[in-house]
Short mmCIF file of C-alpha atoms in Angstrom, two decimals:
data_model
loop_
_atom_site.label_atom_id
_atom_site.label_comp_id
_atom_site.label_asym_id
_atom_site.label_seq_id
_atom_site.Cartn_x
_atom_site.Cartn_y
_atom_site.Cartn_z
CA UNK O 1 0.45 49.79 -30.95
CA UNK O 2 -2.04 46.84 -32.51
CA UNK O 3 1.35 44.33 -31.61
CA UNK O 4 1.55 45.54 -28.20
CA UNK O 5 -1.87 44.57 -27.68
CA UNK O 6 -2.15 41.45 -29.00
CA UNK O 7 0.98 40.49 -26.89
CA UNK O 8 -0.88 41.78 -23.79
CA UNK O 9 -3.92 40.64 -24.53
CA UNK O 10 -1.90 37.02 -25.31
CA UNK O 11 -0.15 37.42 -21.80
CA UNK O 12 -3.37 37.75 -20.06
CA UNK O 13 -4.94 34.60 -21.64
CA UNK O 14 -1.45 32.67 -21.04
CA UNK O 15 -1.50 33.73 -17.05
CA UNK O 16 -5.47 32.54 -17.52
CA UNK O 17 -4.31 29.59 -18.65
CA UNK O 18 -1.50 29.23 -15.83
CA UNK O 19 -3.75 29.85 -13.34
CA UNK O 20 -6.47 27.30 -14.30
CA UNK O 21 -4.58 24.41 -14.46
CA UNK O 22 -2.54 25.35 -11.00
CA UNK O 23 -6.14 25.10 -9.77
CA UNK O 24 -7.46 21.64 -11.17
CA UNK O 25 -4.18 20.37 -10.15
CA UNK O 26 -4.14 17.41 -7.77
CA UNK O 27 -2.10 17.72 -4.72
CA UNK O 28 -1.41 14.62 -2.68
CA UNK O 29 1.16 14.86 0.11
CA UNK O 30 3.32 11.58 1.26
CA UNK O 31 4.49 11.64 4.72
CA UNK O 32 6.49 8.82 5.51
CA UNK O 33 8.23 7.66 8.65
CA UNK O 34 11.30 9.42 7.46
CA UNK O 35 14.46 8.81 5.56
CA UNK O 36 17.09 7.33 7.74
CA UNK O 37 17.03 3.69 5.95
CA UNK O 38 17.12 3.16 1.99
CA UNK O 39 13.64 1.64 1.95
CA UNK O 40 11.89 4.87 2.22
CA UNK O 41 13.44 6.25 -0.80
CA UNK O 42 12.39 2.82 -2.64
CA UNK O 43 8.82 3.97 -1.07
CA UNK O 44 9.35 7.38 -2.82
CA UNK O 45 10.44 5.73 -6.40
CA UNK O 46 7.40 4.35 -6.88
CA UNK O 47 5.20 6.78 -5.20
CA UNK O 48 6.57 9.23 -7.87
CA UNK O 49 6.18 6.73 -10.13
CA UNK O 50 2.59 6.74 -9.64
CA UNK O 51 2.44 10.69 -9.51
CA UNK O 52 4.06 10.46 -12.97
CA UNK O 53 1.81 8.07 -14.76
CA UNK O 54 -1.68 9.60 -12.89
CA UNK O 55 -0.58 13.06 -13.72
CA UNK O 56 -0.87 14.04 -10.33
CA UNK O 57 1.50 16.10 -8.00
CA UNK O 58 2.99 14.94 -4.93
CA UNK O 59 5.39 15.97 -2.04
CA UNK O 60 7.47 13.44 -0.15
CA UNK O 61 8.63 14.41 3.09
CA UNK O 62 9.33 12.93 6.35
CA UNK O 63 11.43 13.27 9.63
CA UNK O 64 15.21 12.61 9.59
CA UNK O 65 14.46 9.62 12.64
CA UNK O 66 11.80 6.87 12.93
CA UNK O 67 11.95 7.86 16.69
CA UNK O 68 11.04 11.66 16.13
CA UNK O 69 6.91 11.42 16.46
CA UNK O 70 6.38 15.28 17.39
CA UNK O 71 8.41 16.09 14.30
CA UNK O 72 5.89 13.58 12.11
CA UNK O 73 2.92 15.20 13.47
CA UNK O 74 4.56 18.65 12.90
CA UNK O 75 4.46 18.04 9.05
CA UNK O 76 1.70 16.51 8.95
CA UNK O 77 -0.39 19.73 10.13
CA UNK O 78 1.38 21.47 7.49
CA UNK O 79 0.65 19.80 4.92
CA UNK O 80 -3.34 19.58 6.09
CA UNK O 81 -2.89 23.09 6.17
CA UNK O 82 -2.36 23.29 2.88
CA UNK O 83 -5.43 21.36 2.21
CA UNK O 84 -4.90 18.88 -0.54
CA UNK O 85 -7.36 16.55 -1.95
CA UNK O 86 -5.65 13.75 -0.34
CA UNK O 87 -3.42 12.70 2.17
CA UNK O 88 -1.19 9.53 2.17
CA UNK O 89 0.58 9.34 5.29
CA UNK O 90 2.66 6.40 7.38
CA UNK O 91 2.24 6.75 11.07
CA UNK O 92 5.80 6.38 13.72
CA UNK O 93 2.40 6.31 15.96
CA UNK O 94 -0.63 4.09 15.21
CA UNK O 95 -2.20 6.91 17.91
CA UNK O 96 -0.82 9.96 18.23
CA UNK O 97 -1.93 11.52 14.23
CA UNK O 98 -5.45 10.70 15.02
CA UNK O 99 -6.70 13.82 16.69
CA UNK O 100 -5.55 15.19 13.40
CA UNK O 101 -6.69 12.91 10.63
CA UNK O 102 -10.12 13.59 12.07
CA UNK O 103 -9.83 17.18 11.47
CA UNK O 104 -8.41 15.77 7.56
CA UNK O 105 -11.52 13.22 7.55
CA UNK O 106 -14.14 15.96 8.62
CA UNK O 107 -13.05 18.31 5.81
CA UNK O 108 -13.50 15.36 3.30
CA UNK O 109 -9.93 15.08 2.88
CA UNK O 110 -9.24 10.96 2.04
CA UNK O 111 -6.71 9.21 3.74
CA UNK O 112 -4.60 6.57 2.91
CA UNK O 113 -2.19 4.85 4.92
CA UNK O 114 0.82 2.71 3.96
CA UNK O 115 3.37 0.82 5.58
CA UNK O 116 1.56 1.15 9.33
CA UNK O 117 -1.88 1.66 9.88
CA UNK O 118 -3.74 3.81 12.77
CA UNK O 119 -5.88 2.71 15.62
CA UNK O 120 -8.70 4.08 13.29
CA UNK O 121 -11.00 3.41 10.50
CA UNK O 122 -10.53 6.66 9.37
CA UNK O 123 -8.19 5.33 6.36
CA UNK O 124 -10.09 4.45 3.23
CA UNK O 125 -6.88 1.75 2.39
CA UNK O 126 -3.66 0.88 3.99
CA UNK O 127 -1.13 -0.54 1.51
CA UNK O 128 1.46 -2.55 3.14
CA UNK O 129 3.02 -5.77 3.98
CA UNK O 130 1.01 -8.22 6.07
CA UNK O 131 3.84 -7.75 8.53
CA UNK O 132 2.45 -9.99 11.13
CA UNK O 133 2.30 -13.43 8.48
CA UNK O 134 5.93 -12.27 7.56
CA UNK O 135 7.35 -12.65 10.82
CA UNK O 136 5.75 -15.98 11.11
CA UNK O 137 7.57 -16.65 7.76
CA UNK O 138 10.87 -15.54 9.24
CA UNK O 139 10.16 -17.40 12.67
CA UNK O 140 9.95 -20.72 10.65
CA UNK O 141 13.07 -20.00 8.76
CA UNK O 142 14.75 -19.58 12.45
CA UNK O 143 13.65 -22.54 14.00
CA UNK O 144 14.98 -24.88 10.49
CA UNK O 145 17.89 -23.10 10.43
CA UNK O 146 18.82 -23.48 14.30
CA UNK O 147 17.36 -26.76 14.13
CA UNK O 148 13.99 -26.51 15.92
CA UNK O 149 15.73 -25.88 19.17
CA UNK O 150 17.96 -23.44 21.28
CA UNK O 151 17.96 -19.26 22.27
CA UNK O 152 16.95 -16.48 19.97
CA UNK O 153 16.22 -13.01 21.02
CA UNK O 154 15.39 -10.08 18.74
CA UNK O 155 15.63 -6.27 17.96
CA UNK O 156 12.33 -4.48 17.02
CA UNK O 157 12.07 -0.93 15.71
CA UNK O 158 9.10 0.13 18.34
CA UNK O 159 6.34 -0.99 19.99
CA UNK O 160 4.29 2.31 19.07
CA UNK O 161 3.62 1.45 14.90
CA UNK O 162 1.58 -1.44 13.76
CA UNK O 163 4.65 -2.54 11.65
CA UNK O 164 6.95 -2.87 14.78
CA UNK O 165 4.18 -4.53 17.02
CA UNK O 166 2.65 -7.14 13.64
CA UNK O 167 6.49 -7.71 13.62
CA UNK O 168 7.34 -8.59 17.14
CA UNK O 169 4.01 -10.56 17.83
CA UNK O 170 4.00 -12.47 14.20
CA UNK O 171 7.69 -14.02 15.21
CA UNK O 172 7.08 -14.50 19.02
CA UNK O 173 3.42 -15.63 18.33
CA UNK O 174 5.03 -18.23 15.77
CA UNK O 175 8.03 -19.36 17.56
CA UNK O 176 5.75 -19.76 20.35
CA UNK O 177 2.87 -22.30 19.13
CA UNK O 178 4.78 -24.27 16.95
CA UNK O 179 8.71 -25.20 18.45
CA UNK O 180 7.97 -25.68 22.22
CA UNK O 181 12.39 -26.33 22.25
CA UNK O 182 12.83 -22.88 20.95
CA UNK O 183 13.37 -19.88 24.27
CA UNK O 184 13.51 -16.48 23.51
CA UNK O 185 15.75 -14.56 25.82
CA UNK O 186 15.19 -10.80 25.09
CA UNK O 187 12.91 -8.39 23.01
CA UNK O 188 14.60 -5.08 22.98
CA UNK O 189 13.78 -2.02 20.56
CA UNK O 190 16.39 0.30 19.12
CA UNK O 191 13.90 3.04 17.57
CA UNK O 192 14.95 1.69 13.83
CA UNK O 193 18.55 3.08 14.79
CA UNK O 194 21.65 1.03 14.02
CA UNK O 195 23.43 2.42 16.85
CA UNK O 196 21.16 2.03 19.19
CA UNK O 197 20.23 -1.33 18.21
CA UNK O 198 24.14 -2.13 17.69
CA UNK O 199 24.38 -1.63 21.75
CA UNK O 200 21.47 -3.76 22.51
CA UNK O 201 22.34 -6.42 20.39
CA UNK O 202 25.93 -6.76 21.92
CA UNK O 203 24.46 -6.51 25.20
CA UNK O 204 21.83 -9.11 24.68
CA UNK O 205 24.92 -11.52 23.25
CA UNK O 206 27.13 -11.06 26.18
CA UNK O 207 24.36 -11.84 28.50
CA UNK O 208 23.50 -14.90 26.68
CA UNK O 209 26.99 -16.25 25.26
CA UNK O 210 24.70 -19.43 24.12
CA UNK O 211 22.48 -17.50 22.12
CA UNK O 212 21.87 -19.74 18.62
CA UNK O 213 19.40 -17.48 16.85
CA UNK O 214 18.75 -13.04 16.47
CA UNK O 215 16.56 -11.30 14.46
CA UNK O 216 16.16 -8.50 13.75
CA UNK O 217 12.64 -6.49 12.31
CA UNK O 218 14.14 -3.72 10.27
CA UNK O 219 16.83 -2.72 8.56
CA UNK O 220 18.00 -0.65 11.10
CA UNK O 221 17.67 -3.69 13.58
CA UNK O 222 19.13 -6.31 11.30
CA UNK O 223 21.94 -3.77 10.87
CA UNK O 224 22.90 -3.41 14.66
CA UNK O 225 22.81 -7.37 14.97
CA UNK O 226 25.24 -7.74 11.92
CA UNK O 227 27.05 -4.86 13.47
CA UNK O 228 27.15 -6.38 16.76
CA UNK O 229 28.12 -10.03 15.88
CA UNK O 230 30.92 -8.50 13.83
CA UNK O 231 32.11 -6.05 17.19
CA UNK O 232 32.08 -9.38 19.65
CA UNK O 233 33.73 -12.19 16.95
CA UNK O 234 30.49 -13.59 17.20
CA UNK O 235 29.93 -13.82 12.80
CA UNK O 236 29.19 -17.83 12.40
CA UNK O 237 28.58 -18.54 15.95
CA UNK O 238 24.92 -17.22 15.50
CA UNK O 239 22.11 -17.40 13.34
CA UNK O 240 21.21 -13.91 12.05
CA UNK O 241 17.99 -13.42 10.26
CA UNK O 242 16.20 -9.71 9.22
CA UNK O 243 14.22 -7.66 7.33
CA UNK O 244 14.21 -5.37 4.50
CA UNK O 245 17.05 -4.73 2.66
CA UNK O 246 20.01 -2.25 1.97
CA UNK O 247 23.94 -2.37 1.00
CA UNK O 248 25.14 -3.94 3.98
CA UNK O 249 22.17 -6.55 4.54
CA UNK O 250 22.79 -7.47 1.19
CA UNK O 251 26.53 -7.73 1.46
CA UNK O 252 25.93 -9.58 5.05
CA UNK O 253 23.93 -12.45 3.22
CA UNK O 254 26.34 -12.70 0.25
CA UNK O 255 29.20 -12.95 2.78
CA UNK O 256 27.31 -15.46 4.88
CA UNK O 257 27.03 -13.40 7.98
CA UNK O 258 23.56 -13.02 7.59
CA UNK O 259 21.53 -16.17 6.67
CA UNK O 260 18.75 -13.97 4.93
CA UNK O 261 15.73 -12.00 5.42
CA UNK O 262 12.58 -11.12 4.53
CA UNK O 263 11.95 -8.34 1.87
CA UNK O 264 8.74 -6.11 0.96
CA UNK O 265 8.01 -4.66 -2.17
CA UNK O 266 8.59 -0.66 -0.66
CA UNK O 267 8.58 0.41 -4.65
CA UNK O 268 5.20 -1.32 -4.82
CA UNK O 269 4.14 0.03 -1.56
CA UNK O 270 4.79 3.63 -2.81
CA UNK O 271 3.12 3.00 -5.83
CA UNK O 272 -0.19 1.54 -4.70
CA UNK O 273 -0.48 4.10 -2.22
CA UNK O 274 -0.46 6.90 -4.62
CA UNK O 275 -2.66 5.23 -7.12
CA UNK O 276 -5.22 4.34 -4.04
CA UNK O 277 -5.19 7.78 -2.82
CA UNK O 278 -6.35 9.38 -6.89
CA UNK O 279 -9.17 6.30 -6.98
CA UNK O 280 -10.11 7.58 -3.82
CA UNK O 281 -10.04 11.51 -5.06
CA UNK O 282 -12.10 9.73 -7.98
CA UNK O 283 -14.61 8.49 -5.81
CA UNK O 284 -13.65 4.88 -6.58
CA UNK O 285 -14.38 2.05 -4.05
CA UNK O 286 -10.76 0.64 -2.22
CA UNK O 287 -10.44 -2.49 -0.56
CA UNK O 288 -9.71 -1.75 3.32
CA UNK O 289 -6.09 -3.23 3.18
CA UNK O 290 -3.53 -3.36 0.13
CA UNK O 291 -1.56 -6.12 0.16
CA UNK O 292 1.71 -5.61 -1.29
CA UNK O 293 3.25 -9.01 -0.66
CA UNK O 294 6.78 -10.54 0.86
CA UNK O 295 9.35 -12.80 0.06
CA UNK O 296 12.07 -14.66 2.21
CA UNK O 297 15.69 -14.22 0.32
CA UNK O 298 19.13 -16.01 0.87
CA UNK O 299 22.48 -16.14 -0.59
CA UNK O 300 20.86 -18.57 -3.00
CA UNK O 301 18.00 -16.14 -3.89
CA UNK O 302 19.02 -12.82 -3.75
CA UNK O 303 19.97 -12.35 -7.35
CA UNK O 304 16.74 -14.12 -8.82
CA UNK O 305 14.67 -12.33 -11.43
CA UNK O 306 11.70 -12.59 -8.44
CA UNK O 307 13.40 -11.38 -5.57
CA UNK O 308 16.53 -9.05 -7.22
CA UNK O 309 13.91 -6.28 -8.38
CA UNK O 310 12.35 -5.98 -4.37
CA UNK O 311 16.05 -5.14 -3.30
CA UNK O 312 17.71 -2.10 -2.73
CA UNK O 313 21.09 -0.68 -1.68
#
């Protein structure tokens, strides 16, 4: 009888136990803008990287599209339903999430963004890419590389994040002050889809069969230009240029379809976010942006010990 209660009496203290640290665990949700290209699961390597070495616990979810907003803003109540003592959270709309990260911010819920921003304040940090100076980056590789003059047109995910619109403007902004020789023909946007943005880009060729220069601002954009070029015989006859990375950019730029593109740092990204979001929990002061850097990369670069780590397939 005495054994039976010391093993009841050591249950209770072990469910005690169980229960206590369940309740000083930290919860931090990641929503990001979905998994249909391999740089969000880069994002969610070192976002669980960060969970790992913080001891904190996260969840990484998003919606199977870049295009599918309602479906973002769907988990995103969830999870603030759930009410965790932060948020980290990329938005497919820079305006749509902020009725709701008001609600977050008025419960004292801190927010930090990554990738794309908000039309808001409300974020404590954003870590990303300054996407706007990277486009400028790739803009000046397209005008050398064309030789300072001729027709480019490109493929942009959206105009709805601040990662599509930094994009577009930091390339058109670029091209546009500096090589007065250069004309660009088209801006289309294929939602981050390859499909989609393989149609556009074939239709934007065979309107303009003199077209010396595409980019494209994603990997799902660079991917339909490849994809396209390939379809019309076009590989050679054009100067491709992207951004991001994944097996068949990689493969493109090895091959010398593609003449290169510019790459982020998503583990980074991933990482920083996560570690922003526990300073914030621990009341520590955050600098308003994040910067997680870029590099351009070519046939001649991609295997470097700098730029080889920033890749993935």
């Amino acid at each position: 009888m005495r054994k039976l209660t010391v093993f009841l009496v050591l249950m209770v203290l072990l469910v005690i136990s169980c229960l206590t640290m369940a309740a000083d665990e930290i919860y931090i949700p990641v929503i990001s803008k979905g998994f249909q290209h391999q740089f969000w699961q880069a994002v969610r390597t070192g976002a669980e990287q960060a969970a790992e070495d913080y001891g904190v616990r996260i969840t990484y979810e998003g919606p199977a599209s870049e295009t599918e907003v309602a479906k973002q803003i769907d988990m995103l109540q969830t999870v603030l339903d759930k009410a965790p003592d932060a948020l980290v959270f990329a938005a497919l709309d820079s305006k749509a999430a902020i009725p709701l990260l008001e609600q977050a911010d008025d419960a004292g819920i801190p927010i930090i963004a990554f990738d794309s921003g908000v039309d808001s304040d409300i974020p404590l940090a954003t870590a990303a890419t300054d996407n706007y100076a990277a486009a400028g980056k790739a803009a000046d590789r397209m005008a050398e590389l064309i030789g300072y003059q001729g027709k480019i047109a490109l493929i942009v995910q959206d105009q709805t994040s601040h990662t599509g619109v930094q994009r577009r403007d930091g390339f058109i902004d670029r091209i546009e002050e500096k090589y007065s020789e250069i004309e660009i023909v088209d801006v289309q946007y294929g939602g981050g889809d390859h499909l989609k943005s393989t149609d556009l880009a074939k239709a934007i060729m065979q309107a303009h069969p003199d077209l010396d220069g595409f980019f494209g601002a994603n990997e799902g954009s660079a991917v339909g230009v490849i994809n396209a070029a390939t379809e019309l015989n076009k590989a050679g006859d054009i100067i491709i240029i992207g951004f991001d990375s994944g097996n068949l950019q990689l493969n493109a730029i090895r091959s010398g379809l593609m003449a290169g593109a510019v790459t982020q740092n998503p583990v980074g990204i991933g990482y920083r976010a996560v570690e922003a979001a526990v300073k914030a929990i621990r009341g520590e002061e955050l600098p308003e942006v994040i910067d997680t850097g870029f590099y351009w990369y070519d046939k001649n670069s991609i295997d470097s010990s700098v730029v080889k780590p920033l890749l993935y397939e």
